[in-house]
XYZ file of C-alpha atoms in Angstrom:
539
model
C -17.076 43.126 19.756
C -14.033 41.949 21.553
C -12.376 39.159 20.159
C -8.541 37.369 21.318
C -6.728 36.206 17.569
C -3.466 34.601 17.710
C -1.304 35.221 15.127
C -1.705 34.496 11.509
C -1.885 31.120 10.203
C 0.956 31.716 7.775
C 3.651 32.409 10.572
C 3.536 29.160 12.239
C 6.640 27.242 11.325
C 7.247 23.667 10.240
C 4.161 23.190 8.814
C 4.263 20.667 5.906
C 1.559 18.112 3.713
C -2.498 18.919 5.286
C -3.602 16.138 3.616
C -3.498 12.776 5.787
C -2.585 10.838 2.664
C 0.112 13.572 2.209
C 1.581 13.460 5.566
C 2.223 9.961 5.615
C 3.803 10.350 2.708
C 5.963 13.502 3.739
C 6.976 11.790 6.595
C 7.586 8.512 4.949
C 10.326 10.011 2.651
C 11.789 11.825 5.386
C 12.209 9.354 8.046
C 12.311 5.939 5.343
C 14.329 3.784 7.084
C 13.983 5.026 11.179
C 11.163 2.817 13.305
C 7.775 3.919 12.957
C 5.847 1.679 15.368
C 7.038 -1.195 17.654
C 4.287 -3.931 18.662
C 4.212 -6.610 21.397
C 0.975 -8.701 19.674
C 1.475 -11.276 22.464
C 2.979 -9.735 25.761
C 6.640 -7.953 25.984
C 7.944 -11.922 26.123
C 6.727 -12.345 22.328
C 7.707 -11.643 19.321
C 8.096 -7.742 18.747
C 6.656 -6.493 15.043
C 8.617 -3.273 13.960
C 7.292 -1.230 10.932
C 10.317 1.160 9.403
C 8.409 4.792 8.263
C 8.950 2.883 4.361
C 6.992 -0.065 5.552
C 4.231 1.955 7.069
C 3.755 3.976 3.908
C 3.923 0.626 2.013
C 0.856 -1.254 4.625
C -0.650 2.293 3.966
C -0.846 1.800 0.051
C -1.429 -1.691 0.316
C -4.827 -0.779 1.844
C -5.598 2.239 -0.322
C -5.078 0.138 -3.236
C -7.525 -2.495 -1.565
C -10.130 0.188 -1.269
C -9.966 1.179 -4.507
C -10.393 -2.261 -5.695
C -13.458 -2.799 -3.391
C -15.258 -0.130 -4.421
C -14.277 2.479 -2.159
C -14.153 6.038 -3.608
C -14.009 9.755 -3.252
C -16.132 10.792 0.368
C -17.188 7.059 1.174
C -17.276 6.418 4.954
C -14.805 3.858 6.057
C -15.550 2.510 9.570
C -12.362 1.620 11.820
C -13.019 -1.078 15.050
C -9.478 -2.076 16.529
C -7.066 -1.825 19.168
C -4.212 0.424 19.082
C -2.146 -2.060 16.729
C -0.060 -1.482 13.509
C -3.385 -2.302 11.480
C -4.711 0.952 13.265
C -2.302 2.991 12.001
C -2.038 2.281 8.331
C -5.636 1.739 7.669
C -5.805 5.649 9.034
C -3.670 7.055 6.403
C -4.633 4.016 3.515
C -8.184 5.334 3.695
C -7.167 8.970 3.488
C -5.141 7.767 0.303
C -7.894 6.264 -1.240
C -9.770 9.940 -0.539
C -12.293 8.369 1.325
C -13.461 9.106 4.946
C -12.527 7.578 8.091
C -14.961 6.855 10.981
C -12.688 5.726 13.826
C -15.174 3.316 16.264
C -14.800 3.163 20.235
C -13.734 -0.117 21.118
C -15.880 0.252 24.488
C -18.936 0.342 22.581
C -21.621 -2.115 22.973
C -23.928 -3.503 20.676
C -26.355 -0.713 20.811
C -24.044 2.216 20.773
C -21.849 0.392 17.896
C -25.012 0.009 15.386
C -26.394 3.678 16.407
C -23.037 4.568 15.100
C -22.650 2.916 12.306
C -25.821 3.770 10.659
C -25.525 7.149 11.675
C -22.360 7.586 10.134
C -23.763 5.766 6.841
C -20.561 3.877 6.822
C -20.243 1.728 3.891
C -17.942 -0.533 4.693
C -16.520 -1.828 8.517
C -12.911 -3.001 8.610
C -12.816 -4.872 12.313
C -10.704 -7.054 14.794
C -13.390 -9.290 15.922
C -12.679 -9.928 19.043
C -10.609 -7.183 22.247
C -10.570 -8.285 25.740
C -14.690 -9.213 26.280
C -15.732 -8.078 23.329
C -16.795 -9.928 20.407
C -18.129 -6.918 18.063
C -19.608 -9.104 15.323
C -21.748 -11.228 17.682
C -25.041 -9.172 17.987
C -24.268 -6.943 14.761
C -27.430 -6.465 12.549
C -26.428 -8.124 8.831
C -24.891 -5.650 6.353
C -27.488 -3.894 4.038
C -29.945 -4.815 6.138
C -32.757 -2.501 7.728
C -31.018 -1.302 10.676
C -27.453 -0.652 8.495
C -28.594 0.458 5.264
C -25.834 1.790 3.608
C -22.792 -0.754 5.162
C -22.065 -2.831 2.642
C -19.561 -5.044 3.559
C -17.802 -6.184 7.264
C -14.172 -7.163 6.947
C -12.224 -8.755 9.999
C -8.454 -9.046 10.541
C -7.243 -12.648 9.565
C -7.960 -14.375 6.305
C -10.677 -11.844 5.034
C -8.409 -8.886 5.538
C -5.937 -10.875 3.790
C -8.650 -11.501 0.639
C -9.562 -7.620 0.471
C -5.540 -6.990 0.421
C -4.809 -9.268 -1.945
C -7.964 -7.787 -4.324
C -5.988 -4.572 -4.500
C -2.515 -5.937 -5.741
C -3.343 -5.562 -9.189
C -4.984 -1.848 -8.331
C -1.741 0.124 -10.369
C 0.381 2.791 -8.928
C -0.970 5.659 -10.820
C -4.259 5.339 -10.328
C -3.647 5.487 -6.677
C -1.907 8.352 -7.016
C -4.398 10.360 -9.473
C -7.142 9.321 -6.327
C -4.754 10.640 -3.186
C -3.772 13.834 -5.883
C -7.619 14.748 -5.880
C -8.007 15.089 -2.127
C -7.966 18.486 -0.726
C -7.347 20.072 2.457
C -10.715 21.211 2.768
C -12.289 17.706 2.253
C -13.848 15.265 4.684
C -11.273 13.207 6.114
C -13.093 11.963 9.459
C -15.611 11.532 11.658
C -14.856 11.196 15.507
C -17.771 10.271 17.788
C -18.078 11.913 20.836
C -20.444 12.101 24.140
C -22.122 15.159 24.470
C -25.126 17.072 26.057
C -27.390 14.760 24.162
C -28.443 11.472 24.418
C -26.237 9.860 21.770
C -22.739 10.409 20.341
C -22.355 13.218 18.096
C -20.316 12.851 14.969
C -17.691 15.397 14.307
C -16.633 15.888 11.312
C -13.381 17.364 9.954
C -11.826 18.036 7.054
C -8.009 17.317 6.261
C -6.697 20.341 7.300
C -7.768 19.641 11.070
C -6.006 16.624 12.066
C -2.832 17.262 9.735
C -1.824 20.979 11.497
C -2.428 19.996 14.847
C 0.236 16.388 14.002
C 2.791 19.067 12.950
C 1.647 21.463 15.534
C 1.783 19.191 18.349
C 5.491 17.772 17.000
C 6.743 21.586 17.774
C 4.517 22.053 20.951
C 5.358 18.895 22.437
C 9.330 19.425 21.216
C 9.490 15.613 19.687
C 12.860 14.878 17.993
C 12.976 11.995 15.580
C 14.670 10.230 18.802
C 11.484 10.115 20.552
C 9.958 6.970 21.576
C 5.995 7.303 21.983
C 3.544 4.996 24.773
C 0.360 6.076 25.232
C -2.501 4.348 27.157
C -5.193 6.906 25.079
C -6.383 5.048 22.352
C -7.003 6.549 18.451
C -10.228 6.684 18.266
C -10.456 9.270 20.311
C -9.023 13.017 19.329
C -6.062 13.370 21.956
C -4.824 9.713 20.464
C -5.379 10.395 17.104
C -3.471 14.079 17.013
C -1.586 14.307 20.537
C -0.033 11.032 20.209
C 0.121 9.283 16.529
C 0.081 12.100 14.285
C 2.531 14.116 16.588
C 4.593 11.189 17.281
C 5.101 10.702 13.461
C 5.127 14.373 12.584
C 8.573 14.243 14.579
C 10.090 11.010 12.997
C 9.673 8.670 16.299
C 8.250 5.873 16.993
C 4.905 4.564 18.358
C 5.279 1.977 20.794
C 1.560 0.453 20.766
C -0.205 -1.626 22.991
C -3.183 -2.840 21.899
C -5.441 -2.178 25.811
C -4.090 -0.880 28.790
C -2.855 -2.987 31.429
C -0.849 -2.209 33.741
C 2.132 -4.976 34.604
C 1.945 -4.860 30.894
C 2.634 -1.055 29.999
C 5.268 -0.615 32.524
C 7.657 -3.713 30.731
C 6.937 -1.723 27.681
C 8.082 1.064 29.216
C 11.104 -0.459 30.318
C 12.343 -2.862 27.701
C 11.019 0.149 24.777
C 13.284 2.675 26.167
C 10.033 5.022 26.321
C 10.646 8.481 26.087
C 7.455 10.059 26.151
C 4.391 8.277 28.237
C 0.615 9.823 28.062
C -1.485 8.277 30.561
C -4.575 9.403 32.493
C -4.978 10.124 36.125
C -6.648 7.170 36.554
C -4.297 5.336 34.458
C -1.460 6.799 36.768
C -2.462 5.517 39.721
C -2.832 1.928 38.628
C 0.582 2.001 36.787
C 2.011 3.245 40.347
C -0.056 0.753 42.523
C 1.321 -1.625 40.538
C 3.383 -4.508 42.495
C 6.517 -4.041 39.654
C 6.389 0.071 39.498
C 9.665 -0.158 42.491
C 11.658 -2.699 40.349
C 11.190 -1.336 36.457
C 13.827 1.105 34.666
C 12.348 3.851 33.384
C 15.400 6.278 32.974
C 14.583 6.928 29.518
C 11.367 8.667 30.318
C 11.919 12.716 29.565
C 8.935 14.459 28.487
C 7.353 13.823 31.613
C 5.643 16.539 34.466
C 7.700 16.257 37.714
C 4.650 15.691 39.814
C 3.498 13.241 38.200
C 3.483 9.270 39.224
C 6.068 9.048 36.255
C 8.239 12.119 37.570
C 8.063 10.874 41.197
C 9.823 7.327 40.174
C 12.950 6.377 41.696
C 14.637 5.687 38.384
C 13.678 9.097 36.560
C 14.780 12.654 37.318
C 14.028 15.400 35.842
C 12.569 18.907 36.962
C 9.700 21.094 36.704
C 11.086 21.590 32.772
C 8.178 20.259 30.798
C 4.470 19.950 30.783
C 1.838 19.954 27.623
C -0.722 21.564 30.543
C -1.034 25.277 29.269
C -3.496 23.692 26.626
C -7.199 23.954 25.745
C -8.998 22.319 22.968
C -12.095 20.234 22.198
C -13.148 17.251 20.003
C -14.713 19.823 17.645
C -11.472 21.720 17.619
C -9.228 18.699 16.629
C -7.557 19.198 20.129
C -6.157 22.461 21.098
C -6.856 25.799 20.302
C -4.648 27.617 22.748
C -1.689 26.511 24.172
C 2.126 27.304 25.016
C 5.136 25.356 24.087
C 5.834 22.381 26.471
C 8.970 23.833 27.433
C 8.183 26.855 28.324
C 9.443 28.483 31.878
C 7.410 27.135 34.602
C 6.253 30.593 35.835
C 4.726 31.411 31.935
C 2.762 27.556 32.261
C 1.323 28.331 35.383
C -1.980 28.297 36.450
C -3.474 29.225 32.029
C -4.208 27.383 29.326
C -1.899 28.847 26.811
C -2.514 31.253 24.584
C -4.192 31.361 21.253
C -2.759 29.812 18.452
C -2.135 30.742 14.942
C -5.125 31.153 12.643
C -7.577 30.425 15.725
C -10.254 33.529 17.164
C -11.633 33.394 20.701
C -14.466 34.967 22.127
C -16.145 35.394 25.876
C -19.740 35.496 26.037
C -21.973 36.719 28.322
C -23.688 33.590 29.746
C -26.882 36.001 29.811
C -26.348 38.345 26.718
C -24.393 36.321 24.802
C -22.533 39.785 24.329
C -18.423 38.739 23.649
C -16.733 40.325 26.751
C -13.604 42.386 27.497
C -10.086 40.823 29.063
C -10.652 39.734 32.958
C -14.494 38.833 32.633
C -15.890 35.208 32.894
C -18.696 33.885 30.191
C -18.321 30.634 27.797
C -15.641 30.041 25.913
C -16.223 30.290 21.712
C -14.163 29.519 19.264
C -13.110 29.395 15.460
C -10.379 28.702 13.196
C -8.074 26.478 10.600
C -9.125 22.928 12.866
C -12.665 23.769 14.035
C -14.946 21.245 12.610
C -16.642 21.382 9.448
C -19.990 20.719 11.484
C -21.687 17.699 13.270
C -23.027 14.800 11.050
C -26.696 15.389 10.104
C -26.744 18.946 12.244
C -27.303 21.954 10.309
C -24.865 24.204 10.269
C -27.090 26.879 12.133
C -27.325 24.621 15.052
C -23.205 24.264 15.037
C -22.285 27.855 14.831
C -23.155 30.787 15.099
C -24.024 33.744 12.552
C -20.142 34.519 12.976
C -18.547 31.268 12.239
C -17.680 30.596 16.285
C -18.353 27.355 17.733
C -20.156 27.595 21.522
C -17.889 25.069 23.355
C -19.872 25.142 26.776
C -16.943 25.549 28.633
C -16.552 28.999 30.976
C -13.608 30.518 31.074
C -11.737 33.965 30.927
C -8.708 35.734 28.494
C -6.068 37.625 31.162
C -4.120 40.748 30.355
C -1.805 38.849 28.542
C -4.300 37.404 26.266
C -3.737 33.833 28.240
C -6.568 31.938 28.521
C -7.878 30.226 31.838
C -10.546 27.706 31.586
C -12.505 27.450 34.943
C -14.577 24.497 33.961
C -17.926 23.401 32.333
C -21.091 25.418 31.800
C -23.197 22.377 30.581
C -23.650 18.918 32.811
C -21.049 16.672 30.268
C -19.411 14.890 33.087
C -15.436 14.476 32.160
C -13.963 11.073 33.823
C -10.660 9.161 32.926
C -10.401 11.762 29.929
C -13.689 10.332 28.714
C -16.942 12.853 28.074
C -20.087 10.902 29.326
C -23.349 11.921 28.455
C -25.510 11.940 31.303
C -28.878 12.426 29.341
C -27.564 8.922 27.656
C -27.463 7.285 30.929
C -30.709 8.785 32.470
C -32.093 7.496 29.205
C -31.180 3.817 29.603
C -32.302 3.625 33.124
C -35.445 4.881 31.952
C -36.290 1.216 30.994
C -34.988 -0.144 34.305
C -38.182 -2.072 35.285
C -37.599 -0.760 39.128
C -37.308 3.023 39.106
C -39.256 5.893 38.361
C -36.930 8.377 37.901
C -32.399 7.946 37.456
C -30.183 11.527 37.190
C -26.550 11.288 36.511
C -24.243 13.684 37.942
C -20.262 14.769 38.115
C -18.836 14.420 41.263
C -14.956 15.289 41.915
C -12.245 12.792 42.200
C -8.791 12.605 42.840
C -7.462 11.056 40.028
C -10.541 10.481 37.337
C -11.358 14.064 37.456
C -14.964 13.055 37.876
C -17.081 10.159 38.487
C -20.141 9.354 37.125
C -22.529 8.910 40.125
C -26.658 8.392 39.437
C -29.729 9.377 41.904
C -32.228 6.919 41.671
C -35.898 7.049 42.708
C -37.368 3.190 43.310
C -40.917 2.303 42.159
C -43.017 1.893 45.529
C -42.815 -1.561 46.600
C -39.359 -2.284 44.466
C -36.320 -3.080 46.416
C -33.451 -1.811 44.290
C -30.136 -1.170 44.785
C -26.437 -0.010 44.049
C -25.294 -3.403 41.917
C -29.331 -3.747 40.497
C -28.394 -0.631 38.741
C -24.882 -0.449 37.895
C -25.806 -4.977 36.561
C -28.948 -3.216 34.874
C -26.422 -0.871 32.847
C -23.781 -3.421 31.706
C -24.424 -4.472 28.265
C -26.056 -1.244 27.498
C -23.409 1.078 27.731
C -19.934 1.251 27.845
C -18.109 0.673 30.993
C -16.940 3.663 31.572
C -20.080 5.095 31.436
C -21.129 3.092 34.530
C -21.791 5.035 37.452
C -18.991 4.683 40.414
C -21.795 5.501 42.847
C -25.466 4.576 43.313
C -27.792 6.598 45.732
C -31.191 5.615 46.337
C -33.480 8.590 47.371
C -37.033 9.691 47.643
C -39.142 11.855 45.271
C -39.201 14.648 47.360
C -35.718 15.223 47.756
C -35.567 16.177 44.263
C -36.142 20.231 43.920
C -37.227 20.956 40.239
C -37.509 23.701 38.091
C -40.800 25.803 36.892
C -40.813 23.470 33.856
C -40.320 19.650 35.815
C -36.585 20.406 35.416
C -34.308 18.714 37.810
C -31.947 21.082 39.050
C -28.649 19.976 38.628
C -26.313 21.894 41.295
C -29.108 20.860 43.653
C -28.828 17.378 42.852
C -25.098 17.352 42.391
C -25.052 18.446 46.088
C -27.294 16.115 47.307
C -25.532 13.449 45.888
C -22.031 14.000 47.710
C -23.861 14.960 51.012
C -25.203 10.980 51.120
C -22.262 9.763 49.697
C -20.319 11.666 52.671
C -22.792 10.152 55.225
C -22.444 6.698 54.295
């Protein structure tokens, strides 16, 4: 059976501690006085909060002690619901030091989604920023310990409650925390990341400590991050890319995280200029918003160096870069804590072009025939299956045999092939998952929500290509006879029920006779996608 393997994991350079708590202590010792975090809580015109690595470690330690004092033990699941702010970073590592398991929550969740994830994850403690943008997260949250959230024992909000939580841990001795941290192993549960998949509900991806720490050390090396790096990102930390590629990698490199709680293009441009950011991360639609902003032309972005020449940043008049750096030759998933294949970002442009990298140390990859399941040779296209040191332990509350095949490989639902140089080429999704603006959107989740729309008999969601978002969500809907339903009505119905990025950009009203069904009465997605594209083109 053909298996494409990377070098032995033991051959990978630059790998340090493989527990999240040990990782923080190692980088804090190495870079104690360097700046780790810069945060402007009231915008660029207000005061700035700056933490050193030693200060970050102190805050994480205080949070860990507070958790121990609150009864958090080994394996307790602690949910974290905040924007990209210093407390998020300190809490992530504080939870790990205490031996607990972090459940980072999506700040775009509406109340039903939040309730589902809190219940499904068995979170015992919720640490929350009560308000963010238009959200008041506690306004409709069910009582802790009630029938809707039976395992949730306590909710602590930033502010007075947060201060009280921390103060209660001040009597916990260093020796107790050190003993707890020493019992955390790389194989222990560390992190549950919820991601939309091909099911109606978000799936909880359970990772051991080794996965995010290995990726942090690895990204720092592959992205060529040095201690003078200053990173800004629009990626939220509750997603794998934000956690590993941004937060973890920057700290592994000894750099500074320039935090923006939520993305706003004007404020982002001010931060990029004033904080002399060197390494920015944003999705294409966010880059478009930056470039379209009135301040774009007047901002000095000359400190940027880890940018691609053909992107908005690379085209800025104050930025002067060649095609010498790009992270695009890479492939991964939430289930693999990001990358399983990659090339160094400064590899020659010719090596990076038209492929998604080489298999990384410790990883194994197969290309499976979609019909027979047999492993294919180089040059043959099929479904990508992966195994390796950063592969998830499994989905929460799902049996292992439903997650992995009998050889331990995870079937990704992605299509691709491996060329004669052992480089992976990812060619798209084999499933119907919609990838829009960097987020995964489950069509089934949208469709099941619209089942409750009183004016619709059917609603199907598909992804159509978009120049900056990758794909946009489009819903094809069939109205009940005698009901008048329009595009805005469908979108309005979804608001408050699902996260804003899942709400369709376009809604196409079709007749039932327009839908082509399979023998088991399922809608043919490929024909539905073509129908939606044609009808939108005709408008």
